[in-house]
Short mmCIF file of C-alpha atoms in Angstrom, two decimals:
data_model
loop_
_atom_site.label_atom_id
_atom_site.label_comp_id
_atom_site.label_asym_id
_atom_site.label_seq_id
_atom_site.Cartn_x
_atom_site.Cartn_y
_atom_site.Cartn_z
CA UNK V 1 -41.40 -73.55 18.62
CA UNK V 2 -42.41 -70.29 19.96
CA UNK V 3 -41.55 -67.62 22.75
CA UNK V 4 -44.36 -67.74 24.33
CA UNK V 5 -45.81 -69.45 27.50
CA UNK V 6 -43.79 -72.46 26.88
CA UNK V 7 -46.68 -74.32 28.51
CA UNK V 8 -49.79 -73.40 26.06
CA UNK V 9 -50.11 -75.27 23.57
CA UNK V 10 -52.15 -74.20 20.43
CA UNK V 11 -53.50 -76.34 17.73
CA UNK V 12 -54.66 -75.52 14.14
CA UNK V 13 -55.21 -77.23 10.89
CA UNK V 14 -53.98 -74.37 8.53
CA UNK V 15 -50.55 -73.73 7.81
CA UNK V 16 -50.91 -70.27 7.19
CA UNK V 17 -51.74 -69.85 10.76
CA UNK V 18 -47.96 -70.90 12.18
CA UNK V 19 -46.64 -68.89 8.92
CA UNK V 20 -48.35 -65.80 10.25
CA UNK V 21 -47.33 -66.20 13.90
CA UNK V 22 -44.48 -63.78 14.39
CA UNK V 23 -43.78 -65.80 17.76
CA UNK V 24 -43.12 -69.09 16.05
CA UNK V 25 -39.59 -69.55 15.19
CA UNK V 26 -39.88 -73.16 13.60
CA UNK V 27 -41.80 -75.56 11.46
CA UNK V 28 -41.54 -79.20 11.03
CA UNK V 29 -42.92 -81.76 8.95
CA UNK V 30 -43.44 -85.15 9.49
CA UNK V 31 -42.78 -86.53 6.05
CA UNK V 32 -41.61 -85.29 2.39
CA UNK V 33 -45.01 -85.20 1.13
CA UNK V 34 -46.25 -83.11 4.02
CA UNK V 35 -43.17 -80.69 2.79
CA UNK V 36 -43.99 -80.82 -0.65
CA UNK V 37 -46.40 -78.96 -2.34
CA UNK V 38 -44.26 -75.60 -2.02
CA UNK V 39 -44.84 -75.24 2.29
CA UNK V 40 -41.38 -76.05 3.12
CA UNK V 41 -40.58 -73.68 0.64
CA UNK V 42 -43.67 -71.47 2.28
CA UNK V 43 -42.23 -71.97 5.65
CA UNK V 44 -38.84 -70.79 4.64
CA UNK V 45 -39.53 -67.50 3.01
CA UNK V 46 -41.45 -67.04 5.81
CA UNK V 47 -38.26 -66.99 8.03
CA UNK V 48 -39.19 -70.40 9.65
CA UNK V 49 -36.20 -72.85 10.40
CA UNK V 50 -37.53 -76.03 9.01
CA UNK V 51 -37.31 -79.96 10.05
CA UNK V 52 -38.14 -82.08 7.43
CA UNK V 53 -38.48 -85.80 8.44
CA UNK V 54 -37.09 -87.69 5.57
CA UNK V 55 -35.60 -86.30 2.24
CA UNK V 56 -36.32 -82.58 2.06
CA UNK V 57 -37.49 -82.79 -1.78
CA UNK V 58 -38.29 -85.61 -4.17
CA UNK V 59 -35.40 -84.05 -6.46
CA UNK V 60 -32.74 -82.53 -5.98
CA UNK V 61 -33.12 -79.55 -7.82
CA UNK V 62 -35.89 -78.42 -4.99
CA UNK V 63 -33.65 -79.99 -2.53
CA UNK V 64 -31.06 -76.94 -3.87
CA UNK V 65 -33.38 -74.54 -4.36
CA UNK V 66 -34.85 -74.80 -0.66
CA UNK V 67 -30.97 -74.66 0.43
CA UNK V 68 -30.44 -71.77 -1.42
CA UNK V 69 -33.76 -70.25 -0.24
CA UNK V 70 -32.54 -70.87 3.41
CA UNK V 71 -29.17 -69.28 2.53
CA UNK V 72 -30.49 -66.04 1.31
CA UNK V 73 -32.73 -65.68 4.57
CA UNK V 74 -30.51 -66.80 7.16
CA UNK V 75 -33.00 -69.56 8.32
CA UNK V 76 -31.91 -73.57 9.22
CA UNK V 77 -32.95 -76.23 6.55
CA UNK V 78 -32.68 -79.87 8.66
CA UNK V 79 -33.38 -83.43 7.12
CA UNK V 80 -34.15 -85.99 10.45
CA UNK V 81 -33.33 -89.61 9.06
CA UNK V 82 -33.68 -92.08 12.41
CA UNK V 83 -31.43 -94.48 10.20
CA UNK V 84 -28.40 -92.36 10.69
CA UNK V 85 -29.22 -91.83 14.49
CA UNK V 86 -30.00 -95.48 15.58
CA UNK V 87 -27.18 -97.06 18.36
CA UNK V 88 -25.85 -99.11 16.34
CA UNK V 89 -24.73 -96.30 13.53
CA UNK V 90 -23.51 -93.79 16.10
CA UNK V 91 -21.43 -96.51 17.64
CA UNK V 92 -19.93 -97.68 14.06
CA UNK V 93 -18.94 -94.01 13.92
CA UNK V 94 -16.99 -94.44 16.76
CA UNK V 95 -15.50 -97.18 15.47
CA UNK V 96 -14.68 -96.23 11.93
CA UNK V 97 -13.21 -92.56 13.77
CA UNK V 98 -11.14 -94.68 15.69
CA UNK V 99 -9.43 -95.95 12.73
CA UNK V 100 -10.93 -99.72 14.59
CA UNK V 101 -11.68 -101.47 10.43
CA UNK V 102 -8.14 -99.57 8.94
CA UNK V 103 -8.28 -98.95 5.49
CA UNK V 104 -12.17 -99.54 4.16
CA UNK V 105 -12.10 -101.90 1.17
CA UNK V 106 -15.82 -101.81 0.23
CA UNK V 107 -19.30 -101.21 1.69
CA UNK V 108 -22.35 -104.32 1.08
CA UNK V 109 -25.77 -102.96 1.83
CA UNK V 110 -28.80 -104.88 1.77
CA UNK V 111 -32.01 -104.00 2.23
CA UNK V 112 -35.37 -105.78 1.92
CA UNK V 113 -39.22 -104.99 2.37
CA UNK V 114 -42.16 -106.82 1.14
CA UNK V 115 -44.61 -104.59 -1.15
CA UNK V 116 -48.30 -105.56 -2.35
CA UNK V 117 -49.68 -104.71 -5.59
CA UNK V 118 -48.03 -100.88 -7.53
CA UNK V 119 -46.13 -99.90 -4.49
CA UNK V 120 -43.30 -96.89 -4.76
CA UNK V 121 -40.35 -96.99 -6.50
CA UNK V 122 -37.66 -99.29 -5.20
CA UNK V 123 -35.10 -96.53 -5.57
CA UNK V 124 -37.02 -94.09 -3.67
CA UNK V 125 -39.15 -96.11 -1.05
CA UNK V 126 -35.48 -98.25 -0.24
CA UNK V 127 -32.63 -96.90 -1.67
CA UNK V 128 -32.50 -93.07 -0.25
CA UNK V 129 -32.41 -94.23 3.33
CA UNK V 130 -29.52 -96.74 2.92
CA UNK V 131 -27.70 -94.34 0.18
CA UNK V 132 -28.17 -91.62 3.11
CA UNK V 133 -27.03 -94.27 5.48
CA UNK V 134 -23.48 -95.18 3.66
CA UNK V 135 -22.85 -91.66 2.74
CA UNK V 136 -22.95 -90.20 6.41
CA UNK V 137 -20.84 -93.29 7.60
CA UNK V 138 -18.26 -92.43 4.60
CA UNK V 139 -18.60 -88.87 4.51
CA UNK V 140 -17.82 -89.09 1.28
CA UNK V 141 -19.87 -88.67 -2.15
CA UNK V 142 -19.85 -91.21 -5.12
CA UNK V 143 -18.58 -89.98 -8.68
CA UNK V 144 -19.94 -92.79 -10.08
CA UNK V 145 -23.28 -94.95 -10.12
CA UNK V 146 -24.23 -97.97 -12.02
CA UNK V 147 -27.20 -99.86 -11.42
CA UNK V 148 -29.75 -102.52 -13.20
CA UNK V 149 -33.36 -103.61 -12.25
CA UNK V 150 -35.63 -105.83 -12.92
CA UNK V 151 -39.26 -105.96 -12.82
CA UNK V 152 -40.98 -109.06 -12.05
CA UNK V 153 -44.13 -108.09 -11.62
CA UNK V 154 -44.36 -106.39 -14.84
CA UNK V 155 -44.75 -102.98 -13.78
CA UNK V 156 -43.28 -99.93 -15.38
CA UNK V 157 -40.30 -99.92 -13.03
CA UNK V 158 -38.19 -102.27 -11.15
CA UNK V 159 -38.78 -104.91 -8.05
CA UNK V 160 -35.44 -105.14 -7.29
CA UNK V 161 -32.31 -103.06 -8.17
CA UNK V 162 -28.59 -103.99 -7.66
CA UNK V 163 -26.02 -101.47 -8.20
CA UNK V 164 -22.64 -100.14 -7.28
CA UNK V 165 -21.47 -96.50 -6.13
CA UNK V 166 -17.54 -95.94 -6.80
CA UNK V 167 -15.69 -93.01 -4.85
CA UNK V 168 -12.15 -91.24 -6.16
CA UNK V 169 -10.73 -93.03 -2.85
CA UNK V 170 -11.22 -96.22 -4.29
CA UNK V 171 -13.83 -97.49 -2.04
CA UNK V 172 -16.82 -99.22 -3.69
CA UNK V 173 -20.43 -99.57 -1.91
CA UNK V 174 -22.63 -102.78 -3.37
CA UNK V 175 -26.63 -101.91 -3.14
CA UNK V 176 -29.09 -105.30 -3.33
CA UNK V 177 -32.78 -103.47 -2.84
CA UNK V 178 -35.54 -105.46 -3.35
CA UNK V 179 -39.43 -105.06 -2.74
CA UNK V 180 -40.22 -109.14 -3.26
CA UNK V 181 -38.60 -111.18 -0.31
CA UNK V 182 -40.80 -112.31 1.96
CA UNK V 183 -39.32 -110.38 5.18
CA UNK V 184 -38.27 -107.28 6.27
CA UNK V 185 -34.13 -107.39 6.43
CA UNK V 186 -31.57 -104.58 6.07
CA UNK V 187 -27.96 -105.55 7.01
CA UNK V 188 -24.80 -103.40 6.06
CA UNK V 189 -21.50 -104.75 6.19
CA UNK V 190 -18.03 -102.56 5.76
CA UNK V 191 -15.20 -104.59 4.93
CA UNK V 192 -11.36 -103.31 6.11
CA UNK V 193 -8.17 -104.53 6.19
CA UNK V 194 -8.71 -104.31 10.34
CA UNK V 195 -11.69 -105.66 10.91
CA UNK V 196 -15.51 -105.85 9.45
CA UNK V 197 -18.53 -104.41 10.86
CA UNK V 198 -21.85 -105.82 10.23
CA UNK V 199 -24.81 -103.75 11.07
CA UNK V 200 -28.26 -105.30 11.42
CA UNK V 201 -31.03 -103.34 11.39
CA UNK V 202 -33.63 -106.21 10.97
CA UNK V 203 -36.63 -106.51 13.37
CA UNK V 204 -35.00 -110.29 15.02
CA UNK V 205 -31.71 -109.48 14.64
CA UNK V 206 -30.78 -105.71 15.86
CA UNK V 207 -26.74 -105.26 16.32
CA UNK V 208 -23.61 -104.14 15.31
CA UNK V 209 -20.55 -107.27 15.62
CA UNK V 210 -17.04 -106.51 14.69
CA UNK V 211 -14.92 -109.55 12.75
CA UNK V 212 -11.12 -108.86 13.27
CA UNK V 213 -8.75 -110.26 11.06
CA UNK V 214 -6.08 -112.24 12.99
CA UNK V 215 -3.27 -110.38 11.05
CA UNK V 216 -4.33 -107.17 12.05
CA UNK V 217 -1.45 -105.84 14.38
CA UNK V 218 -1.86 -105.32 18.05
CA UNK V 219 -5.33 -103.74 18.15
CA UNK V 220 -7.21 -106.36 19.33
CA UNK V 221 -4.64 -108.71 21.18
CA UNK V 222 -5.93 -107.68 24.28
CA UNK V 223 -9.26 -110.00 23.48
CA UNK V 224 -9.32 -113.43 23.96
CA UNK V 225 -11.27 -114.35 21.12
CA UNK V 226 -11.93 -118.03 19.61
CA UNK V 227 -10.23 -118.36 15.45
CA UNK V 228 -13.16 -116.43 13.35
CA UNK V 229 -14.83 -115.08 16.59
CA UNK V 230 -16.47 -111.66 16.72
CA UNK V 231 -17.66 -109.18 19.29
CA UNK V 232 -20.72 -108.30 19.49
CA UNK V 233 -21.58 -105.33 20.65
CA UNK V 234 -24.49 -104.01 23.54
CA UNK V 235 -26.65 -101.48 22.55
CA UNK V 236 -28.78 -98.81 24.62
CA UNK V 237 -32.73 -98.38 23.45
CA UNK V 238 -33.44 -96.44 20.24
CA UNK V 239 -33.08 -92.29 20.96
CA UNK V 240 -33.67 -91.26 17.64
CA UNK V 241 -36.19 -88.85 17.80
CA UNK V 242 -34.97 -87.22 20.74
CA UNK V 243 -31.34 -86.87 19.13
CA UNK V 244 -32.58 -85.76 15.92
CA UNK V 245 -35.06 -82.70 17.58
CA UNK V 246 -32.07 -81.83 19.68
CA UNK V 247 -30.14 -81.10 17.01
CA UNK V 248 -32.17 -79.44 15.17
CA UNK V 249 -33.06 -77.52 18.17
CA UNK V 250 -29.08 -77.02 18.45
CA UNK V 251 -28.88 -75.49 14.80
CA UNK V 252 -31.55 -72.91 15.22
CA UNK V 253 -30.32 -71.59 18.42
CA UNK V 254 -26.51 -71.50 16.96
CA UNK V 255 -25.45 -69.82 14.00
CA UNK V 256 -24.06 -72.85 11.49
CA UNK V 257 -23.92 -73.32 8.03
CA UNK V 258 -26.58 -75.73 6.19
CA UNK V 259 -24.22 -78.89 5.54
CA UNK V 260 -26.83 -81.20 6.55
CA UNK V 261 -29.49 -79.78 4.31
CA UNK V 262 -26.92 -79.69 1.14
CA UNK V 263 -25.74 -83.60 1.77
CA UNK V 264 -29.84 -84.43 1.76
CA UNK V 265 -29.35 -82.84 -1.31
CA UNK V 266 -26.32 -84.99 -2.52
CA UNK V 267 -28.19 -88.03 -1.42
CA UNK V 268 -31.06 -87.16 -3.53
CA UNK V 269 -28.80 -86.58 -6.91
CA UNK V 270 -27.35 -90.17 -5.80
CA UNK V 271 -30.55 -92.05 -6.05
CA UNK V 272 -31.40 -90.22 -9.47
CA UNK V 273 -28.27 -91.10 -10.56
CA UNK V 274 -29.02 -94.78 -9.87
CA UNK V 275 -32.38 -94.69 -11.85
CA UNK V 276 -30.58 -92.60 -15.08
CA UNK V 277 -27.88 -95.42 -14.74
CA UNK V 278 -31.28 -98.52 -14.18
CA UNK V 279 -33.19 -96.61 -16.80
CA UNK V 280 -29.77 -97.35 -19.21
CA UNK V 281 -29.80 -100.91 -18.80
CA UNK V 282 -26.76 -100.26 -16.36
CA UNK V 283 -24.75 -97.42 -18.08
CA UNK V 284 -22.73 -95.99 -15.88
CA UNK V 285 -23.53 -92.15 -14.73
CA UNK V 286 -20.84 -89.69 -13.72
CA UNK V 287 -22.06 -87.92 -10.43
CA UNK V 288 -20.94 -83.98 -10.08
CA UNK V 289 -19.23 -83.13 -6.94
CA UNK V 290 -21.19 -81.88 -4.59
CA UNK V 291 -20.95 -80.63 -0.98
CA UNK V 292 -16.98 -80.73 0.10
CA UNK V 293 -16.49 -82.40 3.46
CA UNK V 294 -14.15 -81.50 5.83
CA UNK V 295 -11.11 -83.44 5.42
CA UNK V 296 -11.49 -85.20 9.14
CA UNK V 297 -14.75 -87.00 8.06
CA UNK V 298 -12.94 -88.67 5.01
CA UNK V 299 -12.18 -92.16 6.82
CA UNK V 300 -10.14 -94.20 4.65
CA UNK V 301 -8.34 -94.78 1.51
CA UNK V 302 -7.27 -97.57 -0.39
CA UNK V 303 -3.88 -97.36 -2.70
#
């Protein structure tokens, strides 16, 4: 993103090139690897803003260190995940801002891709997404994870993980990742004393459907709805990429602090603390606090 003639375009194959150019205000990259290898970093200390599709680092002690490098030089460190920007999360936002589920019990989240041969590490290749996922719609970070695996193919690391994330609000999120089924599913399902929401992010079955509970005063009396009916709710076309450049087009042209970049970074310290907990047949692992929210995305409690 440059100042000049907005309608030349340029192309080059060497990084080094868009460091160099004084006119060139921002960097992105396409994937974590493409970040890796020290050119976010690069790009940074070069005054760049950077967008990094995906997890900025593959720990989280890079993660922090490219946060604090973007600190010290007054430059904008952005993760994109289209996860968090799809309709159906943006309208569960909505909802869960409303106050539409109450109180939140406890998050289910399922996910489910099939893998040939030594593919990547269940944790990494399925579990940062969704632990992204239930963090933004929480806005809240886990002090505790506990997880066991099992490998059924006999490689050096697990097919399929199930694990548990516990919050100082009481709220519990249930993980079931798995790199065996036979399909592609990922479902997510937050429980309330309201309502439920079940999002469904699989190929067939795209949507977000609300489940009142018929005790649940006056909120949805207004609906004539059958004993254990639902709504289901209409959702526009997929905008994810558009939202996610705008805002990162929206946080390099206004000053702001780097909140998104640090909770990438608390995301990342989740999913190791899954595989320190998996790697411990299960032991639980105490998670330090992290980034503090402001208090108006904490959504719910539960005495």
């Amino acid at each position: 993103m440059g100042r000049a003639d907005p309608g030349a375009v340029r192309w080059t194959n060497k990084l080094d090139d868009l460091l160099l150019d004084e006119e060139l205000d921002a960097v992105a990259f396409a994937s974590t690897e493409l970040a890796g290898g020290g050119r976010a970093h690069a790009a940074l200390a070069s005054d760049k803003h950077v967008l990094v599709q995906g997890p900025v680092a593959f720990t989280s002690a890079e993660s922090d260190e490219l946060v604090g490098l973007a600190e010290r030089r007054g430059r904008r460190l952005l993760t994109h995940s289209p996860a968090l920007l799809r309709p159906g999360v943006l309208r569960l936002h909505r909802l869960l801002d409303r106050g539409v589920l109450g109180d939140v019990y406890y998050v289910h989240a399922s996910r489910a891709a099939r893998r040939e041969g030594d593919g990547p590490d269940v944790l990494w290749d399925l579990g940062i997404e969704t632990v992204a996922l239930v963090l933004d719609l929480l806005g809240d970070q886990p002090v505790e994870a506990v997880a066991r695996g099992e490998s059924y193919l006999g490689l050096d690391r697990p097919d399929v993980v199930v694990a548990s994330l516990g919050f100082a609000t009481g709220i519990r999120v249930y993980l079931h990742l798995s790199r065996l089924d036979g399909e592609t599913a990922e479902r997510l399902s937050i429980v309330g004393s309201e309502a439920t929401a079940v999002l469904d992010a699989s190929e067939q079955q795209r949507g977000l459907s609300l489940y009142p509970k018929r005790q649940a005063p006056g909120m949805f009396d207004e609906l004539a709805l059958d004993p254990g009916g639902h709504i289901r709710f209409s959702l526009p076309e997929d905008d994810s990429t558009r939202l996610g450049c705008a805002r990162f087009l929206a946080a390099v042209r206004s000053p702001g602090d780097l909140q998104n970049a640090r909770k990438a970074s608390a995301t990342i310290a989740v999913v190791e603390a899954l595989g320190l907990s998996c790697a411990g047949n299960g032991a639980p692992e105490t998670i330090a606090p992290g980034t503090e929210l402001p208090d108006q995305n904490v959504i719910a409690f539960r005495s």
